[in-house]
Tab-separated table of C-alpha atoms and ligand atoms in Angstrom:
chain	number	residue	atom	x	y	z
A	1	UNK	CA	-1.904	-24.191	-3.986
A	2	UNK	CA	-0.907	-21.734	-1.251
A	3	UNK	CA	-0.529	-17.977	-1.611
A	4	UNK	CA	2.594	-16.608	0.053
A	5	UNK	CA	2.314	-13.172	1.636
A	6	UNK	CA	5.595	-11.433	2.472
A	7	UNK	CA	5.273	-8.834	5.187
A	8	UNK	CA	8.374	-6.642	5.137
A	9	UNK	CA	9.697	-5.248	8.397
A	10	UNK	CA	6.551	-5.840	10.485
A	11	UNK	CA	8.377	-4.579	13.587
A	12	UNK	CA	9.699	-1.355	12.006
A	13	UNK	CA	6.898	-0.418	9.626
A	14	UNK	CA	3.613	-0.658	11.439
A	15	UNK	CA	2.045	2.749	11.906
A	16	UNK	CA	-1.637	3.187	12.712
A	17	UNK	CA	-2.469	-0.493	12.430
A	18	UNK	CA	-0.775	-1.118	9.054
A	19	UNK	CA	-0.457	-4.796	10.039
A	20	UNK	CA	-4.243	-4.966	9.663
A	21	UNK	CA	-3.723	-4.950	5.890
A	22	UNK	CA	-2.100	-8.378	6.107
A	23	UNK	CA	-4.843	-9.607	8.457
A	24	UNK	CA	-7.569	-8.475	6.033
A	25	UNK	CA	-5.834	-10.033	3.008
A	26	UNK	CA	-5.381	-13.354	4.839
A	27	UNK	CA	-8.914	-13.412	6.252
A	28	UNK	CA	-10.583	-12.721	2.909
A	29	UNK	CA	-8.554	-15.594	1.420
A	30	UNK	CA	-9.543	-17.952	4.275
A	31	UNK	CA	-13.224	-17.082	3.997
A	32	UNK	CA	-12.952	-18.414	0.449
A	33	UNK	CA	-10.920	-21.497	1.396
A	34	UNK	CA	-7.839	-20.142	-0.385
A	35	UNK	CA	-4.720	-21.411	1.421
A	36	UNK	CA	-2.412	-18.604	2.504
A	37	UNK	CA	0.738	-18.283	4.592
A	38	UNK	CA	2.546	-15.183	5.866
A	39	UNK	CA	6.336	-14.773	5.926
A	40	UNK	CA	7.572	-11.936	8.100
A	41	UNK	CA	10.833	-10.457	6.830
A	42	UNK	CA	12.972	-8.427	9.228
A	43	UNK	CA	16.282	-6.606	8.790
A	44	UNK	CA	18.893	-8.937	7.301
A	45	UNK	CA	16.512	-11.917	6.787
A	46	UNK	CA	16.855	-13.833	3.551
A	47	UNK	CA	14.040	-13.505	1.043
A	48	UNK	CA	13.442	-14.427	-2.591
A	49	UNK	CA	10.776	-12.058	-3.870
A	50	UNK	CA	10.160	-14.377	-6.815
A	51	UNK	CA	8.649	-16.884	-4.342
A	52	UNK	CA	6.249	-14.338	-2.971
A	53	UNK	CA	2.707	-13.691	-4.310
A	54	UNK	CA	1.762	-10.576	-2.352
A	55	UNK	CA	4.189	-8.166	-0.729
A	56	UNK	CA	3.194	-5.684	1.949
A	57	UNK	CA	5.222	-2.717	3.202
A	58	UNK	CA	3.797	-0.382	5.839
A	59	UNK	CA	4.699	3.110	7.018
A	60	UNK	CA	7.326	4.192	9.528
A	61	UNK	CA	8.924	7.201	11.130
A	62	UNK	CA	11.777	8.954	9.324
A	63	UNK	CA	14.336	7.129	11.504
A	64	UNK	CA	12.928	3.677	10.797
A	65	UNK	CA	12.674	4.532	7.133
A	66	UNK	CA	16.429	5.275	6.984
A	67	UNK	CA	17.221	1.889	8.577
A	68	UNK	CA	15.149	-0.165	6.225
A	69	UNK	CA	16.115	1.833	3.126
A	70	UNK	CA	19.680	0.582	3.618
A	71	UNK	CA	18.550	-3.014	4.113
A	72	UNK	CA	16.277	-2.873	1.077
A	73	UNK	CA	19.104	-1.690	-1.189
A	74	UNK	CA	20.670	-5.158	-0.744
A	75	UNK	CA	17.481	-6.768	-2.009
A	76	UNK	CA	16.887	-4.433	-4.915
A	77	UNK	CA	17.631	-6.749	-7.857
A	78	UNK	CA	15.365	-9.517	-6.600
A	79	UNK	CA	12.540	-7.052	-5.858
A	80	UNK	CA	12.850	-5.301	-9.226
A	81	UNK	CA	12.666	-8.614	-11.103
A	82	UNK	CA	9.590	-9.689	-9.115
A	83	UNK	CA	7.805	-6.351	-9.660
A	84	UNK	CA	8.516	-6.418	-13.388
A	85	UNK	CA	7.093	-9.969	-13.422
A	86	UNK	CA	3.807	-8.781	-11.940
A	87	UNK	CA	4.195	-9.256	-8.185
A	88	UNK	CA	1.226	-7.711	-6.349
A	89	UNK	CA	2.501	-5.118	-3.880
A	90	UNK	CA	0.820	-2.783	-1.418
A	91	UNK	CA	3.074	-0.057	-0.010
A	92	UNK	CA	1.797	2.455	2.515
A	93	UNK	CA	3.232	5.880	3.354
A	94	UNK	CA	6.918	5.347	4.314
A	95	UNK	CA	6.922	2.122	2.241
A	96	UNK	CA	5.449	4.063	-0.686
A	97	UNK	CA	8.102	6.773	-0.387
A	98	UNK	CA	10.836	4.104	-0.351
A	99	UNK	CA	9.828	2.641	-3.732
A	100	UNK	CA	10.420	6.003	-5.421
A	101	UNK	CA	13.501	8.035	-6.285
A	102	UNK	CA	14.225	9.639	-2.895
A	103	UNK	CA	12.807	11.153	0.268
A	104	UNK	CA	14.342	14.491	1.320
A	105	UNK	CA	14.120	14.881	5.106
A	106	UNK	CA	13.296	18.192	6.827
A	107	UNK	CA	17.057	18.800	7.504
A	108	UNK	CA	17.842	18.410	3.799
A	109	UNK	CA	19.314	14.890	4.019
A	110	UNK	CA	18.339	12.816	1.012
A	111	UNK	CA	17.317	9.221	1.797
A	112	UNK	CA	17.760	7.392	-1.521
A	113	UNK	CA	14.747	5.392	-2.664
A	114	UNK	CA	14.829	2.082	-4.480
A	115	UNK	CA	14.006	3.782	-7.762
A	116	UNK	CA	11.477	1.126	-8.778
A	117	UNK	CA	9.007	3.891	-9.596
A	118	UNK	CA	9.491	7.477	-10.696
A	119	UNK	CA	7.905	9.424	-7.814
A	120	UNK	CA	9.939	11.443	-5.338
A	121	UNK	CA	9.194	12.924	-1.925
A	122	UNK	CA	10.238	16.173	-0.239
A	123	UNK	CA	9.544	17.038	3.399
A	124	UNK	CA	6.935	19.776	3.436
A	125	UNK	CA	5.902	22.557	5.740
A	126	UNK	CA	3.949	20.825	8.525
A	127	UNK	CA	2.208	17.466	8.280
A	128	UNK	CA	-0.861	16.329	6.395
A	129	UNK	CA	-2.983	14.648	9.055
A	130	UNK	CA	-6.571	13.434	9.041
A	131	UNK	CA	-9.167	11.298	7.346
A	132	UNK	CA	-9.095	10.980	3.567
A	133	UNK	CA	-11.517	9.985	0.816
A	134	UNK	CA	-10.132	8.981	-2.556
A	135	UNK	CA	-12.068	8.391	-5.772
A	136	UNK	CA	-10.472	5.472	-7.558
A	137	UNK	CA	-11.208	2.997	-10.311
A	138	UNK	CA	-10.278	-0.597	-9.510
A	139	UNK	CA	-10.779	-3.371	-12.011
A	140	UNK	CA	-13.133	-1.124	-13.997
A	141	UNK	CA	-15.251	-0.328	-10.913
A	142	UNK	CA	-15.492	3.173	-9.494
A	143	UNK	CA	-15.015	3.186	-5.745
A	144	UNK	CA	-14.366	5.556	-2.855
A	145	UNK	CA	-11.448	4.516	-0.688
A	146	UNK	CA	-11.374	5.806	2.882
A	147	UNK	CA	-8.406	5.986	5.245
A	148	UNK	CA	-6.271	8.108	7.519
A	149	UNK	CA	-3.103	10.013	6.619
A	150	UNK	CA	-0.252	11.391	8.717
A	151	UNK	CA	2.839	12.364	6.761
A	152	UNK	CA	5.360	15.168	6.490
A	153	UNK	CA	6.568	14.110	3.041
A	154	UNK	CA	4.979	15.510	-0.103
A	155	UNK	CA	5.102	13.093	-3.002
A	156	UNK	CA	5.133	14.067	-6.672
A	157	UNK	CA	4.382	11.469	-9.314
A	158	UNK	CA	6.274	12.501	-12.431
A	159	UNK	CA	4.642	10.309	-15.101
A	160	UNK	CA	3.064	7.730	-12.758
A	161	UNK	CA	-0.666	7.030	-12.570
A	162	UNK	CA	-2.178	7.997	-9.214
A	163	UNK	CA	-4.197	5.455	-7.239
A	164	UNK	CA	-7.016	7.967	-7.289
A	165	UNK	CA	-8.116	11.562	-6.819
A	166	UNK	CA	-8.628	13.174	-3.442
A	167	UNK	CA	-12.251	13.996	-2.578
A	168	UNK	CA	-11.360	14.892	1.016
A	169	UNK	CA	-7.968	15.338	2.727
A	170	UNK	CA	-4.408	15.972	1.567
A	171	UNK	CA	-3.244	12.966	-0.489
A	172	UNK	CA	0.181	12.904	-2.112
A	173	UNK	CA	1.077	16.532	-1.563
A	174	UNK	CA	-1.977	18.570	-0.599
A	175	UNK	CA	-1.835	20.437	-3.902
A	176	UNK	CA	-2.525	18.407	-7.042
A	177	UNK	CA	-5.427	16.252	-5.707
A	178	UNK	CA	-3.636	13.011	-6.503
A	179	UNK	CA	-3.384	10.185	-3.972
A	180	UNK	CA	-1.053	7.227	-4.134
A	181	UNK	CA	0.428	5.679	-7.245
A	182	UNK	CA	0.163	2.606	-9.443
A	183	UNK	CA	2.772	0.815	-11.480
A	184	UNK	CA	2.222	-2.682	-12.962
A	185	UNK	CA	0.680	-4.572	-9.979
A	186	UNK	CA	2.132	-2.211	-7.373
A	187	UNK	CA	-0.348	-0.104	-5.402
A	188	UNK	CA	0.942	2.711	-3.239
A	189	UNK	CA	-1.018	4.925	-0.875
A	190	UNK	CA	-0.652	7.310	2.034
A	191	UNK	CA	-3.729	5.793	3.653
A	192	UNK	CA	-3.334	4.040	6.950
A	193	UNK	CA	-6.423	3.071	8.783
A	194	UNK	CA	-5.572	0.309	7.949
A	195	UNK	CA	-6.512	0.552	4.294
A	196	UNK	CA	-7.578	-2.986	3.294
A	197	UNK	CA	-10.167	-3.787	6.004
A	198	UNK	CA	-11.902	-0.520	5.148
A	199	UNK	CA	-11.769	-1.082	1.387
A	200	UNK	CA	-12.547	-4.714	0.489
A	201	UNK	CA	-12.619	-4.036	-3.256
A	202	UNK	CA	-8.916	-3.219	-3.168
A	203	UNK	CA	-8.201	-6.263	-0.986
A	204	UNK	CA	-9.967	-8.500	-3.475
A	205	UNK	CA	-8.104	-6.983	-6.404
A	206	UNK	CA	-4.803	-7.780	-4.667
A	207	UNK	CA	-5.968	-11.350	-3.962
A	208	UNK	CA	-6.981	-11.738	-7.625
A	209	UNK	CA	-3.541	-10.554	-8.749
A	210	UNK	CA	-1.786	-12.890	-6.316
A	211	UNK	CA	-3.854	-15.822	-7.637
A	212	UNK	CA	-3.120	-14.827	-11.217
A	213	UNK	CA	0.587	-15.036	-10.472
A	214	UNK	CA	-0.056	-18.649	-9.464
A	215	UNK	CA	-1.774	-19.253	-12.805
A	216	UNK	CA	-5.260	-19.202	-11.222
A	217	UNK	CA	-7.474	-16.956	-13.283
A	218	UNK	CA	-10.874	-17.426	-11.703
A	219	UNK	CA	-13.337	-14.969	-10.200
A	220	UNK	CA	-13.368	-14.679	-6.424
A	221	UNK	CA	-16.447	-15.922	-4.608
A	222	UNK	CA	-18.524	-12.975	-3.361
A	223	UNK	CA	-18.454	-12.302	0.392
A	224	UNK	CA	-21.029	-10.548	2.511
A	225	UNK	CA	-19.524	-7.059	2.844
A	226	UNK	CA	-22.526	-5.384	4.462
A	227	UNK	CA	-20.580	-4.166	7.497
A	228	UNK	CA	-17.554	-3.055	5.498
A	229	UNK	CA	-19.751	-1.104	3.127
A	230	UNK	CA	-21.690	0.507	5.968
A	231	UNK	CA	-18.451	1.561	7.663
A	232	UNK	CA	-17.086	2.968	4.391
A	233	UNK	CA	-20.355	4.824	3.725
A	234	UNK	CA	-20.554	6.217	7.281
A	235	UNK	CA	-17.092	7.759	6.942
A	236	UNK	CA	-17.878	9.290	3.556
A	237	UNK	CA	-21.156	10.785	4.820
A	238	UNK	CA	-19.497	12.163	7.925
A	239	UNK	CA	-16.587	13.793	6.122
A	240	UNK	CA	-18.379	15.154	3.100
A	241	UNK	CA	-21.234	16.574	5.204
A	242	UNK	CA	-18.657	18.384	7.319
A	243	UNK	CA	-17.136	20.002	4.244
B	1	LIG	N1	8.144	9.442	7.653
B	1	LIG	C1	7.282	9.697	6.552
B	1	LIG	C2	6.610	11.052	6.540
B	1	LIG	O1	6.329	11.619	7.584
B	1	LIG	C3	6.261	8.590	6.508
B	1	LIG	C4	5.342	8.582	7.682
B	1	LIG	C5	4.383	7.442	7.665
B	1	LIG	O2	4.690	6.355	7.179
B	1	LIG	N2	3.211	7.688	8.244
B	1	LIG	O3	6.370	11.583	5.463
């Protein structure tokens, strides 16, 4: 049994080390002797999302986002079917915006989203930049996610569930304290950093979901996360003390 990771547009969507999310996912599988392979999908490449167990989409500049939005439209039916069937997805920043209804650029142009989820994004006044702490509940466990945001878009969730609530930083829009979004097994966030190496609980949840798709319903072997937890804790202490 081999888990297939699809990394969409690794050359276009790779801001602030987003690729590190794939590295962390793969490494935490290997440490547990779970076989995993990565397929990189670039503009125009063929892909069957049904064959994929974990899909990763990173963030990009407005220009890159326009390019891949067009390419993604051609893949929409296959992606929608896979998402509705429980595909585990992590989408960061520009990738997150793309899964929603639209992203309105600063000049008013509307980049249509894939419409897989009900959020929408409008360019705001200035950018939300800096470190972020998010209180989230993952698999019944309360956790504090840490990461780094840099976005001009302000995202509003409509009826979607947020990934968590902002304890420090801007989050989806700098106003309503929400950060990211969840739908089925899709996790969206503005947090670069990259997110998964800094937050192993989320990485393990995504691995569990990918295994479940393969019909493997077992608990993951525990790993020694001392360093990850210390790094997470150090960031929380630093930011919340500064407040
Ligand atoms: N271009 C988008 C924005 O600025 C996304 C940026 C990103 O992915 N960091 O809102």
